[in-house]
Short mmCIF file of C-alpha atoms in Angstrom, two decimals:
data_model
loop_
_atom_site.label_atom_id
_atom_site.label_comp_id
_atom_site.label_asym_id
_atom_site.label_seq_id
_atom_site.Cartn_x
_atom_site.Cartn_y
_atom_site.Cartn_z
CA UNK A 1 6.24 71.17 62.79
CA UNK A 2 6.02 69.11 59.61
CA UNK A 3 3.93 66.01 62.02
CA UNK A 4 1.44 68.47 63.38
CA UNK A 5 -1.75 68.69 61.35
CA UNK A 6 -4.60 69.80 62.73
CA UNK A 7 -7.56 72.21 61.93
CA UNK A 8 -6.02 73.98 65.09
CA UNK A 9 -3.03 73.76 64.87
CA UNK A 10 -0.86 76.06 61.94
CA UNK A 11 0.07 74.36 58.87
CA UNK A 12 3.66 74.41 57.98
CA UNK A 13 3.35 74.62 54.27
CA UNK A 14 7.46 74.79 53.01
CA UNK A 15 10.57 75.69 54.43
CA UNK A 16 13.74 76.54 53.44
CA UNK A 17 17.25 77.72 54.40
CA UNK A 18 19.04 80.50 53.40
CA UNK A 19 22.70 82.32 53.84
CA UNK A 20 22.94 85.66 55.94
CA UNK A 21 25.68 88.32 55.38
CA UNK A 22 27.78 86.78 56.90
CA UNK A 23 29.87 83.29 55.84
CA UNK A 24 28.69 81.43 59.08
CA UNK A 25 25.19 82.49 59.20
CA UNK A 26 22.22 80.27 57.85
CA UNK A 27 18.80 80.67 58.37
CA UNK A 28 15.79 78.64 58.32
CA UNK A 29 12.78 80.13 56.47
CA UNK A 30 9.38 78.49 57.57
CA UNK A 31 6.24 79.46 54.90
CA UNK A 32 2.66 78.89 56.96
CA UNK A 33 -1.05 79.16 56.10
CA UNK A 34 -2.38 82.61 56.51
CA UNK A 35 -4.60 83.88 59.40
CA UNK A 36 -5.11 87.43 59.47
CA UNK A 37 -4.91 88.40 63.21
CA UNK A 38 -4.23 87.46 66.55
CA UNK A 39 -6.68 87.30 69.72
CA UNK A 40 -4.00 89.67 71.21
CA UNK A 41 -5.48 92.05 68.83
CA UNK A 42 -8.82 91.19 68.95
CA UNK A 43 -8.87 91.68 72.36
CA UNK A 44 -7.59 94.67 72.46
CA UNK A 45 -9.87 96.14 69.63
CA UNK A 46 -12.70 95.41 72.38
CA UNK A 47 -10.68 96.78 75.21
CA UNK A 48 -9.78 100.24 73.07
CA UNK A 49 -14.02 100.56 72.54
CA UNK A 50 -14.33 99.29 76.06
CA UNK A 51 -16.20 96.84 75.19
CA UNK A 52 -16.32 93.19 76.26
CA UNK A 53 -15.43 90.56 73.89
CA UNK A 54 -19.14 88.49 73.44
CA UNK A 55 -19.25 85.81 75.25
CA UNK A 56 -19.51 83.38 71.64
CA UNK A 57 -16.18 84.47 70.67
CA UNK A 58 -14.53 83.95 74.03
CA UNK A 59 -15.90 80.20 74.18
CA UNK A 60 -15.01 79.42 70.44
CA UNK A 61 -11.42 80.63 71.13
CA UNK A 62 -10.57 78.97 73.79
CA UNK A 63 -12.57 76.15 72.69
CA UNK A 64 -10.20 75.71 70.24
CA UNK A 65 -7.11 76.45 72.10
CA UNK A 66 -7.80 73.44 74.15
CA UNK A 67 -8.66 71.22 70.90
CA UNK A 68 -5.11 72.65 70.00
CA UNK A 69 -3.52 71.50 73.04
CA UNK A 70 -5.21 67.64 73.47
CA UNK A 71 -4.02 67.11 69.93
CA UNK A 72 -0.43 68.04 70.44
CA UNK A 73 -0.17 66.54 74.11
CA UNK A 74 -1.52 63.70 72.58
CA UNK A 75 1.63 63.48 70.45
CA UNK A 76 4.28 64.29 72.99
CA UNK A 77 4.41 67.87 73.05
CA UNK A 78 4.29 70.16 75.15
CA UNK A 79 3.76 73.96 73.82
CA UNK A 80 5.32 75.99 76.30
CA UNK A 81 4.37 79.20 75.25
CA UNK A 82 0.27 79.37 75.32
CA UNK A 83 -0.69 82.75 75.07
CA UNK A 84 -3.04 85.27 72.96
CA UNK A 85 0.00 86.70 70.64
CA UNK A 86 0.44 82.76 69.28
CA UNK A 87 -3.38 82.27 68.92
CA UNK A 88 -4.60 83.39 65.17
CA UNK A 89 -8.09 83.50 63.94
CA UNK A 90 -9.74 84.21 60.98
CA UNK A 91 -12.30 87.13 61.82
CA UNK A 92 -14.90 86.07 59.02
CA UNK A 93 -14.89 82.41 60.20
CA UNK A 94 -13.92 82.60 63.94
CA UNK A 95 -11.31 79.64 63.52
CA UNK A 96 -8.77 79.45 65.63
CA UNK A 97 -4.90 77.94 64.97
CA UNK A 98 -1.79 77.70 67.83
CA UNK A 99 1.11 78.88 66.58
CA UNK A 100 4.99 79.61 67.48
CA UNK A 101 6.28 76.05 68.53
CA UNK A 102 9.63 77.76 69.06
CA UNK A 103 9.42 77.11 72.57
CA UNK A 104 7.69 73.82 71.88
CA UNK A 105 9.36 70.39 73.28
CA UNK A 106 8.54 66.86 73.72
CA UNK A 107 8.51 66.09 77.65
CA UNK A 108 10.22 62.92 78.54
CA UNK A 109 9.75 61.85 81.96
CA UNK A 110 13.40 62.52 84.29
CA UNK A 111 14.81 64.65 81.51
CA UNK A 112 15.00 68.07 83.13
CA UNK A 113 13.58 70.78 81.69
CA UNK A 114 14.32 74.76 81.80
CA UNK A 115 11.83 76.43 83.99
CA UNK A 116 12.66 79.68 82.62
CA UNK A 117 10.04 79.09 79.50
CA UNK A 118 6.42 80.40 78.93
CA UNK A 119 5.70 84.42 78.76
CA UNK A 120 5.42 85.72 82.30
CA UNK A 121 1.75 86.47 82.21
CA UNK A 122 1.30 83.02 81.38
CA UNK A 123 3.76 81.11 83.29
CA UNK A 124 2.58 78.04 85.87
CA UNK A 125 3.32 78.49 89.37
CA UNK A 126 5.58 75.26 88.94
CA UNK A 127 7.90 77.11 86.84
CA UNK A 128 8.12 80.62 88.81
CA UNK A 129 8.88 77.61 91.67
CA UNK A 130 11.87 76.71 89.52
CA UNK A 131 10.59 73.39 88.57
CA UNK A 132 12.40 71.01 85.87
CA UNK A 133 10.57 68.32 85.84
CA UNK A 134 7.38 69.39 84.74
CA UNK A 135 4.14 68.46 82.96
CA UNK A 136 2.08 69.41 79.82
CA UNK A 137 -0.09 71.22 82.62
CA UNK A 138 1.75 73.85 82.28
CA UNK A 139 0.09 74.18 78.99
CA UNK A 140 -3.19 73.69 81.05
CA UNK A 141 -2.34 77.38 83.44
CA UNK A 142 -1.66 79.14 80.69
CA UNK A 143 -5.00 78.40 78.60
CA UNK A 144 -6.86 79.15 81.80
CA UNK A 145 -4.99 82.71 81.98
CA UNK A 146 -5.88 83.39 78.48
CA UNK A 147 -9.55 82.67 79.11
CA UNK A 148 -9.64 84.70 82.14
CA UNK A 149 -7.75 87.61 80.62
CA UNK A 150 -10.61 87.45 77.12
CA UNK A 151 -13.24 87.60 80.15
CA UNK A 152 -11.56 90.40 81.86
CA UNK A 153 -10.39 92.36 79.00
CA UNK A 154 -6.93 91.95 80.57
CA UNK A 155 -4.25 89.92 81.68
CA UNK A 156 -5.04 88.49 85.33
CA UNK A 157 -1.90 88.02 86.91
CA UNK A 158 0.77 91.11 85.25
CA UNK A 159 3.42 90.51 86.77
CA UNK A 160 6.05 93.03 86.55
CA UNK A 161 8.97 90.77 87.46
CA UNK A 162 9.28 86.78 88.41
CA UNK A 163 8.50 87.62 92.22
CA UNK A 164 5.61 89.83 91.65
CA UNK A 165 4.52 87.54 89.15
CA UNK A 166 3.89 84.91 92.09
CA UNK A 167 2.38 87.98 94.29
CA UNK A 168 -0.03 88.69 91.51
CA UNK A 169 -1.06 84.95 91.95
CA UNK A 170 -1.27 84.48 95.68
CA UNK A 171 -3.46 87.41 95.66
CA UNK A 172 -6.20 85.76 94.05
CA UNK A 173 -4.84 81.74 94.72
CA UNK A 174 -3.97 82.64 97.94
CA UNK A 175 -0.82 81.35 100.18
CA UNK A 176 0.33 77.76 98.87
CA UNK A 177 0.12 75.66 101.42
CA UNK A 178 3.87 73.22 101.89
CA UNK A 179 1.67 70.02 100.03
CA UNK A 180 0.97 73.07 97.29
CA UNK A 181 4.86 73.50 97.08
CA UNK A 182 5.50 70.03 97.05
CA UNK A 183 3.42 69.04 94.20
CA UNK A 184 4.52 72.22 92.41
CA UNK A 185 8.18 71.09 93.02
CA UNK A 186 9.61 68.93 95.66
CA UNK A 187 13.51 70.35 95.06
CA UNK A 188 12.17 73.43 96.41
CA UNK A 189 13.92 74.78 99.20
CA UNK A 190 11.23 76.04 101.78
CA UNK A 191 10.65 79.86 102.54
CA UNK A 192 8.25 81.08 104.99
CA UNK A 193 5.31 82.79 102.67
CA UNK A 194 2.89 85.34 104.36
CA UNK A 195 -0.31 84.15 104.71
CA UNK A 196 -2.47 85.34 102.30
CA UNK A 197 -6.09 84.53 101.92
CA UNK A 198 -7.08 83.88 98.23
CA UNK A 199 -9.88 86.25 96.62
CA UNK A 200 -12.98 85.07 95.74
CA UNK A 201 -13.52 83.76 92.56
CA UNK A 202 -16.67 85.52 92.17
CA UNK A 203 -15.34 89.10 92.87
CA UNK A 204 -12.27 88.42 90.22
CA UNK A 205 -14.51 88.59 87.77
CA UNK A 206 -17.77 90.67 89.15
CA UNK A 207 -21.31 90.82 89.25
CA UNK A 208 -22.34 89.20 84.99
CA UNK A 209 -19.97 87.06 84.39
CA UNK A 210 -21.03 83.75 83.37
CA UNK A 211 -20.93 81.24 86.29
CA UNK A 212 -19.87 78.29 83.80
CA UNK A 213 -17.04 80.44 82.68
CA UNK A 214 -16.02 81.25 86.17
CA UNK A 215 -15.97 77.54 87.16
CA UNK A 216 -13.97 76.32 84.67
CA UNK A 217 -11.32 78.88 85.31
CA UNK A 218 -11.45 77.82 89.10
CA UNK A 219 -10.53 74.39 87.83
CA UNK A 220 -7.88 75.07 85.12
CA UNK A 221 -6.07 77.72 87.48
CA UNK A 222 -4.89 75.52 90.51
CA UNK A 223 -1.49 75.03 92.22
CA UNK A 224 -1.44 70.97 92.22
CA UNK A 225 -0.40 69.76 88.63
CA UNK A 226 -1.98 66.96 88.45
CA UNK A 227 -5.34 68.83 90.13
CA UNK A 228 -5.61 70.36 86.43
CA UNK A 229 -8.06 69.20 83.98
CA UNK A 230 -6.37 67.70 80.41
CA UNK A 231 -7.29 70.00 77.56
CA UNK A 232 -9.98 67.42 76.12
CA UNK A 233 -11.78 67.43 79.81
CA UNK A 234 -12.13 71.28 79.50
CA UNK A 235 -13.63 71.01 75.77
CA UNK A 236 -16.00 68.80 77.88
CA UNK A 237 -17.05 71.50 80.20
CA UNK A 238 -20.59 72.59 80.34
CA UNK A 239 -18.98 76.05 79.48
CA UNK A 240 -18.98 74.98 75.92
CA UNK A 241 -22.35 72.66 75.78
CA UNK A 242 -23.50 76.08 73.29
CA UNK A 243 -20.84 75.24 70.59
CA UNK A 244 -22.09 71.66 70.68
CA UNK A 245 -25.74 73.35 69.48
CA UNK A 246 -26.62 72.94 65.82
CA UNK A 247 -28.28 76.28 66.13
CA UNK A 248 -25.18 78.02 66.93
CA UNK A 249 -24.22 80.57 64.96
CA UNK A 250 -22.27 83.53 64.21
CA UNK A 251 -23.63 87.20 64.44
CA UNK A 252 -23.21 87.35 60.64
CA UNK A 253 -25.39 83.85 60.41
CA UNK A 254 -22.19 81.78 59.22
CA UNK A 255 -22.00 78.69 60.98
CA UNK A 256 -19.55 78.10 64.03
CA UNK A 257 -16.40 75.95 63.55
CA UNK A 258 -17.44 72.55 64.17
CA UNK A 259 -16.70 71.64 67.62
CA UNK A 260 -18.46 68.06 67.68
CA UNK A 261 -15.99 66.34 64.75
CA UNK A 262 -13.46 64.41 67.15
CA UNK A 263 -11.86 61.75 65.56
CA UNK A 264 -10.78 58.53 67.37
CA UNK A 265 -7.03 60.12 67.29
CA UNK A 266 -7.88 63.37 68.75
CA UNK A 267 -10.32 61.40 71.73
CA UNK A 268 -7.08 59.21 72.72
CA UNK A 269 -6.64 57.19 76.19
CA UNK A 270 -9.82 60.06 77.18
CA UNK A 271 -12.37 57.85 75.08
CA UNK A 272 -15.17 58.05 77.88
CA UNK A 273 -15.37 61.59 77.43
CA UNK A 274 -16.84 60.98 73.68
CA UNK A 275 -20.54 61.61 74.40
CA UNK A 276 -19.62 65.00 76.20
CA UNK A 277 -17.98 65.91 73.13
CA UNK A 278 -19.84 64.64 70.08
CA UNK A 279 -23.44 64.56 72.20
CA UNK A 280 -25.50 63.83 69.16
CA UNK A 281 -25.56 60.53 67.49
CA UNK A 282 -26.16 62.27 63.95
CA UNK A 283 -23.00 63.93 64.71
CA UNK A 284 -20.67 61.06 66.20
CA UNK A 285 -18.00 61.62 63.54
CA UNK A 286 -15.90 59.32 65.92
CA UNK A 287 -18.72 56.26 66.06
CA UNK A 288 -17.32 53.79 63.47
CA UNK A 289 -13.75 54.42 64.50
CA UNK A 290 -14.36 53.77 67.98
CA UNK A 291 -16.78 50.97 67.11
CA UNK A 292 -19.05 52.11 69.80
CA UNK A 293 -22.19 50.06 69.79
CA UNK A 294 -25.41 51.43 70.33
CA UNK A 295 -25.77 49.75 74.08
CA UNK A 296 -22.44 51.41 74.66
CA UNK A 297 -23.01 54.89 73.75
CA UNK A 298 -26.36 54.32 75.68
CA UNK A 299 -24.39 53.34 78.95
CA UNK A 300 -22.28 56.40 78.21
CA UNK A 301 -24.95 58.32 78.33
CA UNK A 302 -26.17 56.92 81.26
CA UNK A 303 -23.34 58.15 83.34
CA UNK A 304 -23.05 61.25 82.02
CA UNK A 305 -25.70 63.87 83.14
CA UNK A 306 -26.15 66.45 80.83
CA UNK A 307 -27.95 68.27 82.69
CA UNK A 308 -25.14 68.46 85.61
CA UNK A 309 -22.92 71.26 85.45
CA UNK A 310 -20.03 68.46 87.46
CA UNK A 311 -16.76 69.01 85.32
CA UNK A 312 -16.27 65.51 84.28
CA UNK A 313 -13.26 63.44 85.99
CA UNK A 314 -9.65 63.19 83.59
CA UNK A 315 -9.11 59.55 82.83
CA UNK A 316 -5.34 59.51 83.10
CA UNK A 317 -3.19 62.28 81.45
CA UNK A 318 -4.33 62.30 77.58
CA UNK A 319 -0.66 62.85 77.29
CA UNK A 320 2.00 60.53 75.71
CA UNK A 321 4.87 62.39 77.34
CA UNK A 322 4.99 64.72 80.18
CA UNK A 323 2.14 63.82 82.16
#
């Protein structure tokens, strides 16, 4: 934890060890910033009033949860254990910070992996498929399970074991086809599934549910890996183009987090995705360290469309290890 720093991302601020009871017994003591709450609990403050969380909140967390996640699969790990209990916020300010790296490990490509990892609500299909040799998109499934669940008011696939974990998504995914299985893990050996036809996006989530919200999750929750956008591509998303508003603000008045200030570090080997995510030259926080010249950024603009709602294409993996 001491190489992660990020306004995401928990700060490790001392650690030390310290004996037990017993003779043998020595413990590791790890001091972190303070955040008051989780979005577990945030969400279920709305769900006890049976209310919805707004629609703001839900973007700004999960905004940030995927800011989270470029930045560390950008360094070589992968988190392993996305879900709302490890996200804290700070009510007041609506920042957001990833926590609990105790499942947390740096990929390396033909190193096997456990595929028992990830809470169950959470967990990729890759992994309930008993694959080793996974990606940092497993990271990817679980951020688009917590955005469903803060849309739903409740966890979209709850499972009650590993087998009815898979049910719960082949009910809405549908049947995986044998290319499916293949992708998800090719030391799989082949059962006969029933054939189930997948559900609808649109009646997952109901009649007033934002479209944009809808289409991202149709793109984050897929059973092909490498079909699933990186982190930075889903900051891109029209989903959040209201968080890259200067007018955006909280319900108290306080500004939003700033969600235009990538730096050159954070942007990567995903560089052509910069005028998605800093769309205002006043705000290109990234300009001098990418030296992007004003004829570039203006052919950058060119092929981007802002007004499209087209989720724009990963270049590559935006990974150093896994992917």
């Amino acid at each position: 934890m001491r190489m992660l720093t990020h306004k995401n991302v928990i700060l490790l601020k001392f650690f030390f060890f310290s004996s037990g009871e017993k003779k043998d017994q020595l413990y590791l003591n790890l001091i972190l910033e303070y955040m008051p709450v989780t979005v577990h609990r945030v969400a279920r403050q709305y769900s006890k009033l049976q209310k919805a969380m707004p629609l703001l909140y839900v973007k700004l967390y999960t905004f940030q949860l995927f800011r989270a996640l470029a930045y560390v699969h950008n360094i070589g790990i992968c988190h392993r254990d996305v879900k709302p209990q490890n996200m804290l916020v700070d009510p007041e300010t609506a920042v957001l910070k990833l926590c609990d790296f105790g499942s947390a490990k740096q990929l390396i490509i033909g190193e096997k992996n456990t595929s028992y990892i990830c809470s169950r609500y959470y967990r990729a299909p890759e992994l309930i498929f008993g694959a080793t040799n996974y990606t940092n998109s497993i990271d990817v499934w679980s951020a688009g399970t917590v955005l469903a669940e803060l849309l739903l008011g409740q966890p979209i696939f709850p499972g009650d074991s590993t087998i009815d974990q898979l049910v719960e998504i082949i009910k809405v995914l549908g049947t995986p086809t044998k290319e499916h299985i293949q992708q998800m893990n090719p030391n799989y050996k082949e059962q006969s599934f029933p054939c189930v036809k997948g559900c609808p996006w649109s009646r997952v989530f109901g009649v007033g549910t934002c479209p944009k919200a809808i289409e991202l999750v149709s793109l984050l929750l897929v059973y092909t890996p490498s079909d699933r956008p990186t982190p930075l591509s889903a900051c891109a998303h029209t989903f959040f183009d209201d968080l890259r508003a200067t007018e955006c603000k909280l319900p108290s008045g306080r500004a939003i987090p700033s969600c235009t200030d990538f730096s050159a570090e954070e942007l990567g080997n995903e560089k052509q995705l910069a005028p998605l995510l800093c769309p205002r030259l006043s705000e290109f926080s990234c300009v001098d360290a990418l030296s992007i010249t004003g004829s570039t950024l203006s052919a950058s603009l060119s092929r981007s469309t802002p007004a499209s709602n087209k989720f724009p294409p990963p270049n590559g993996t935006g990974t150093s290890a896994g992917l």
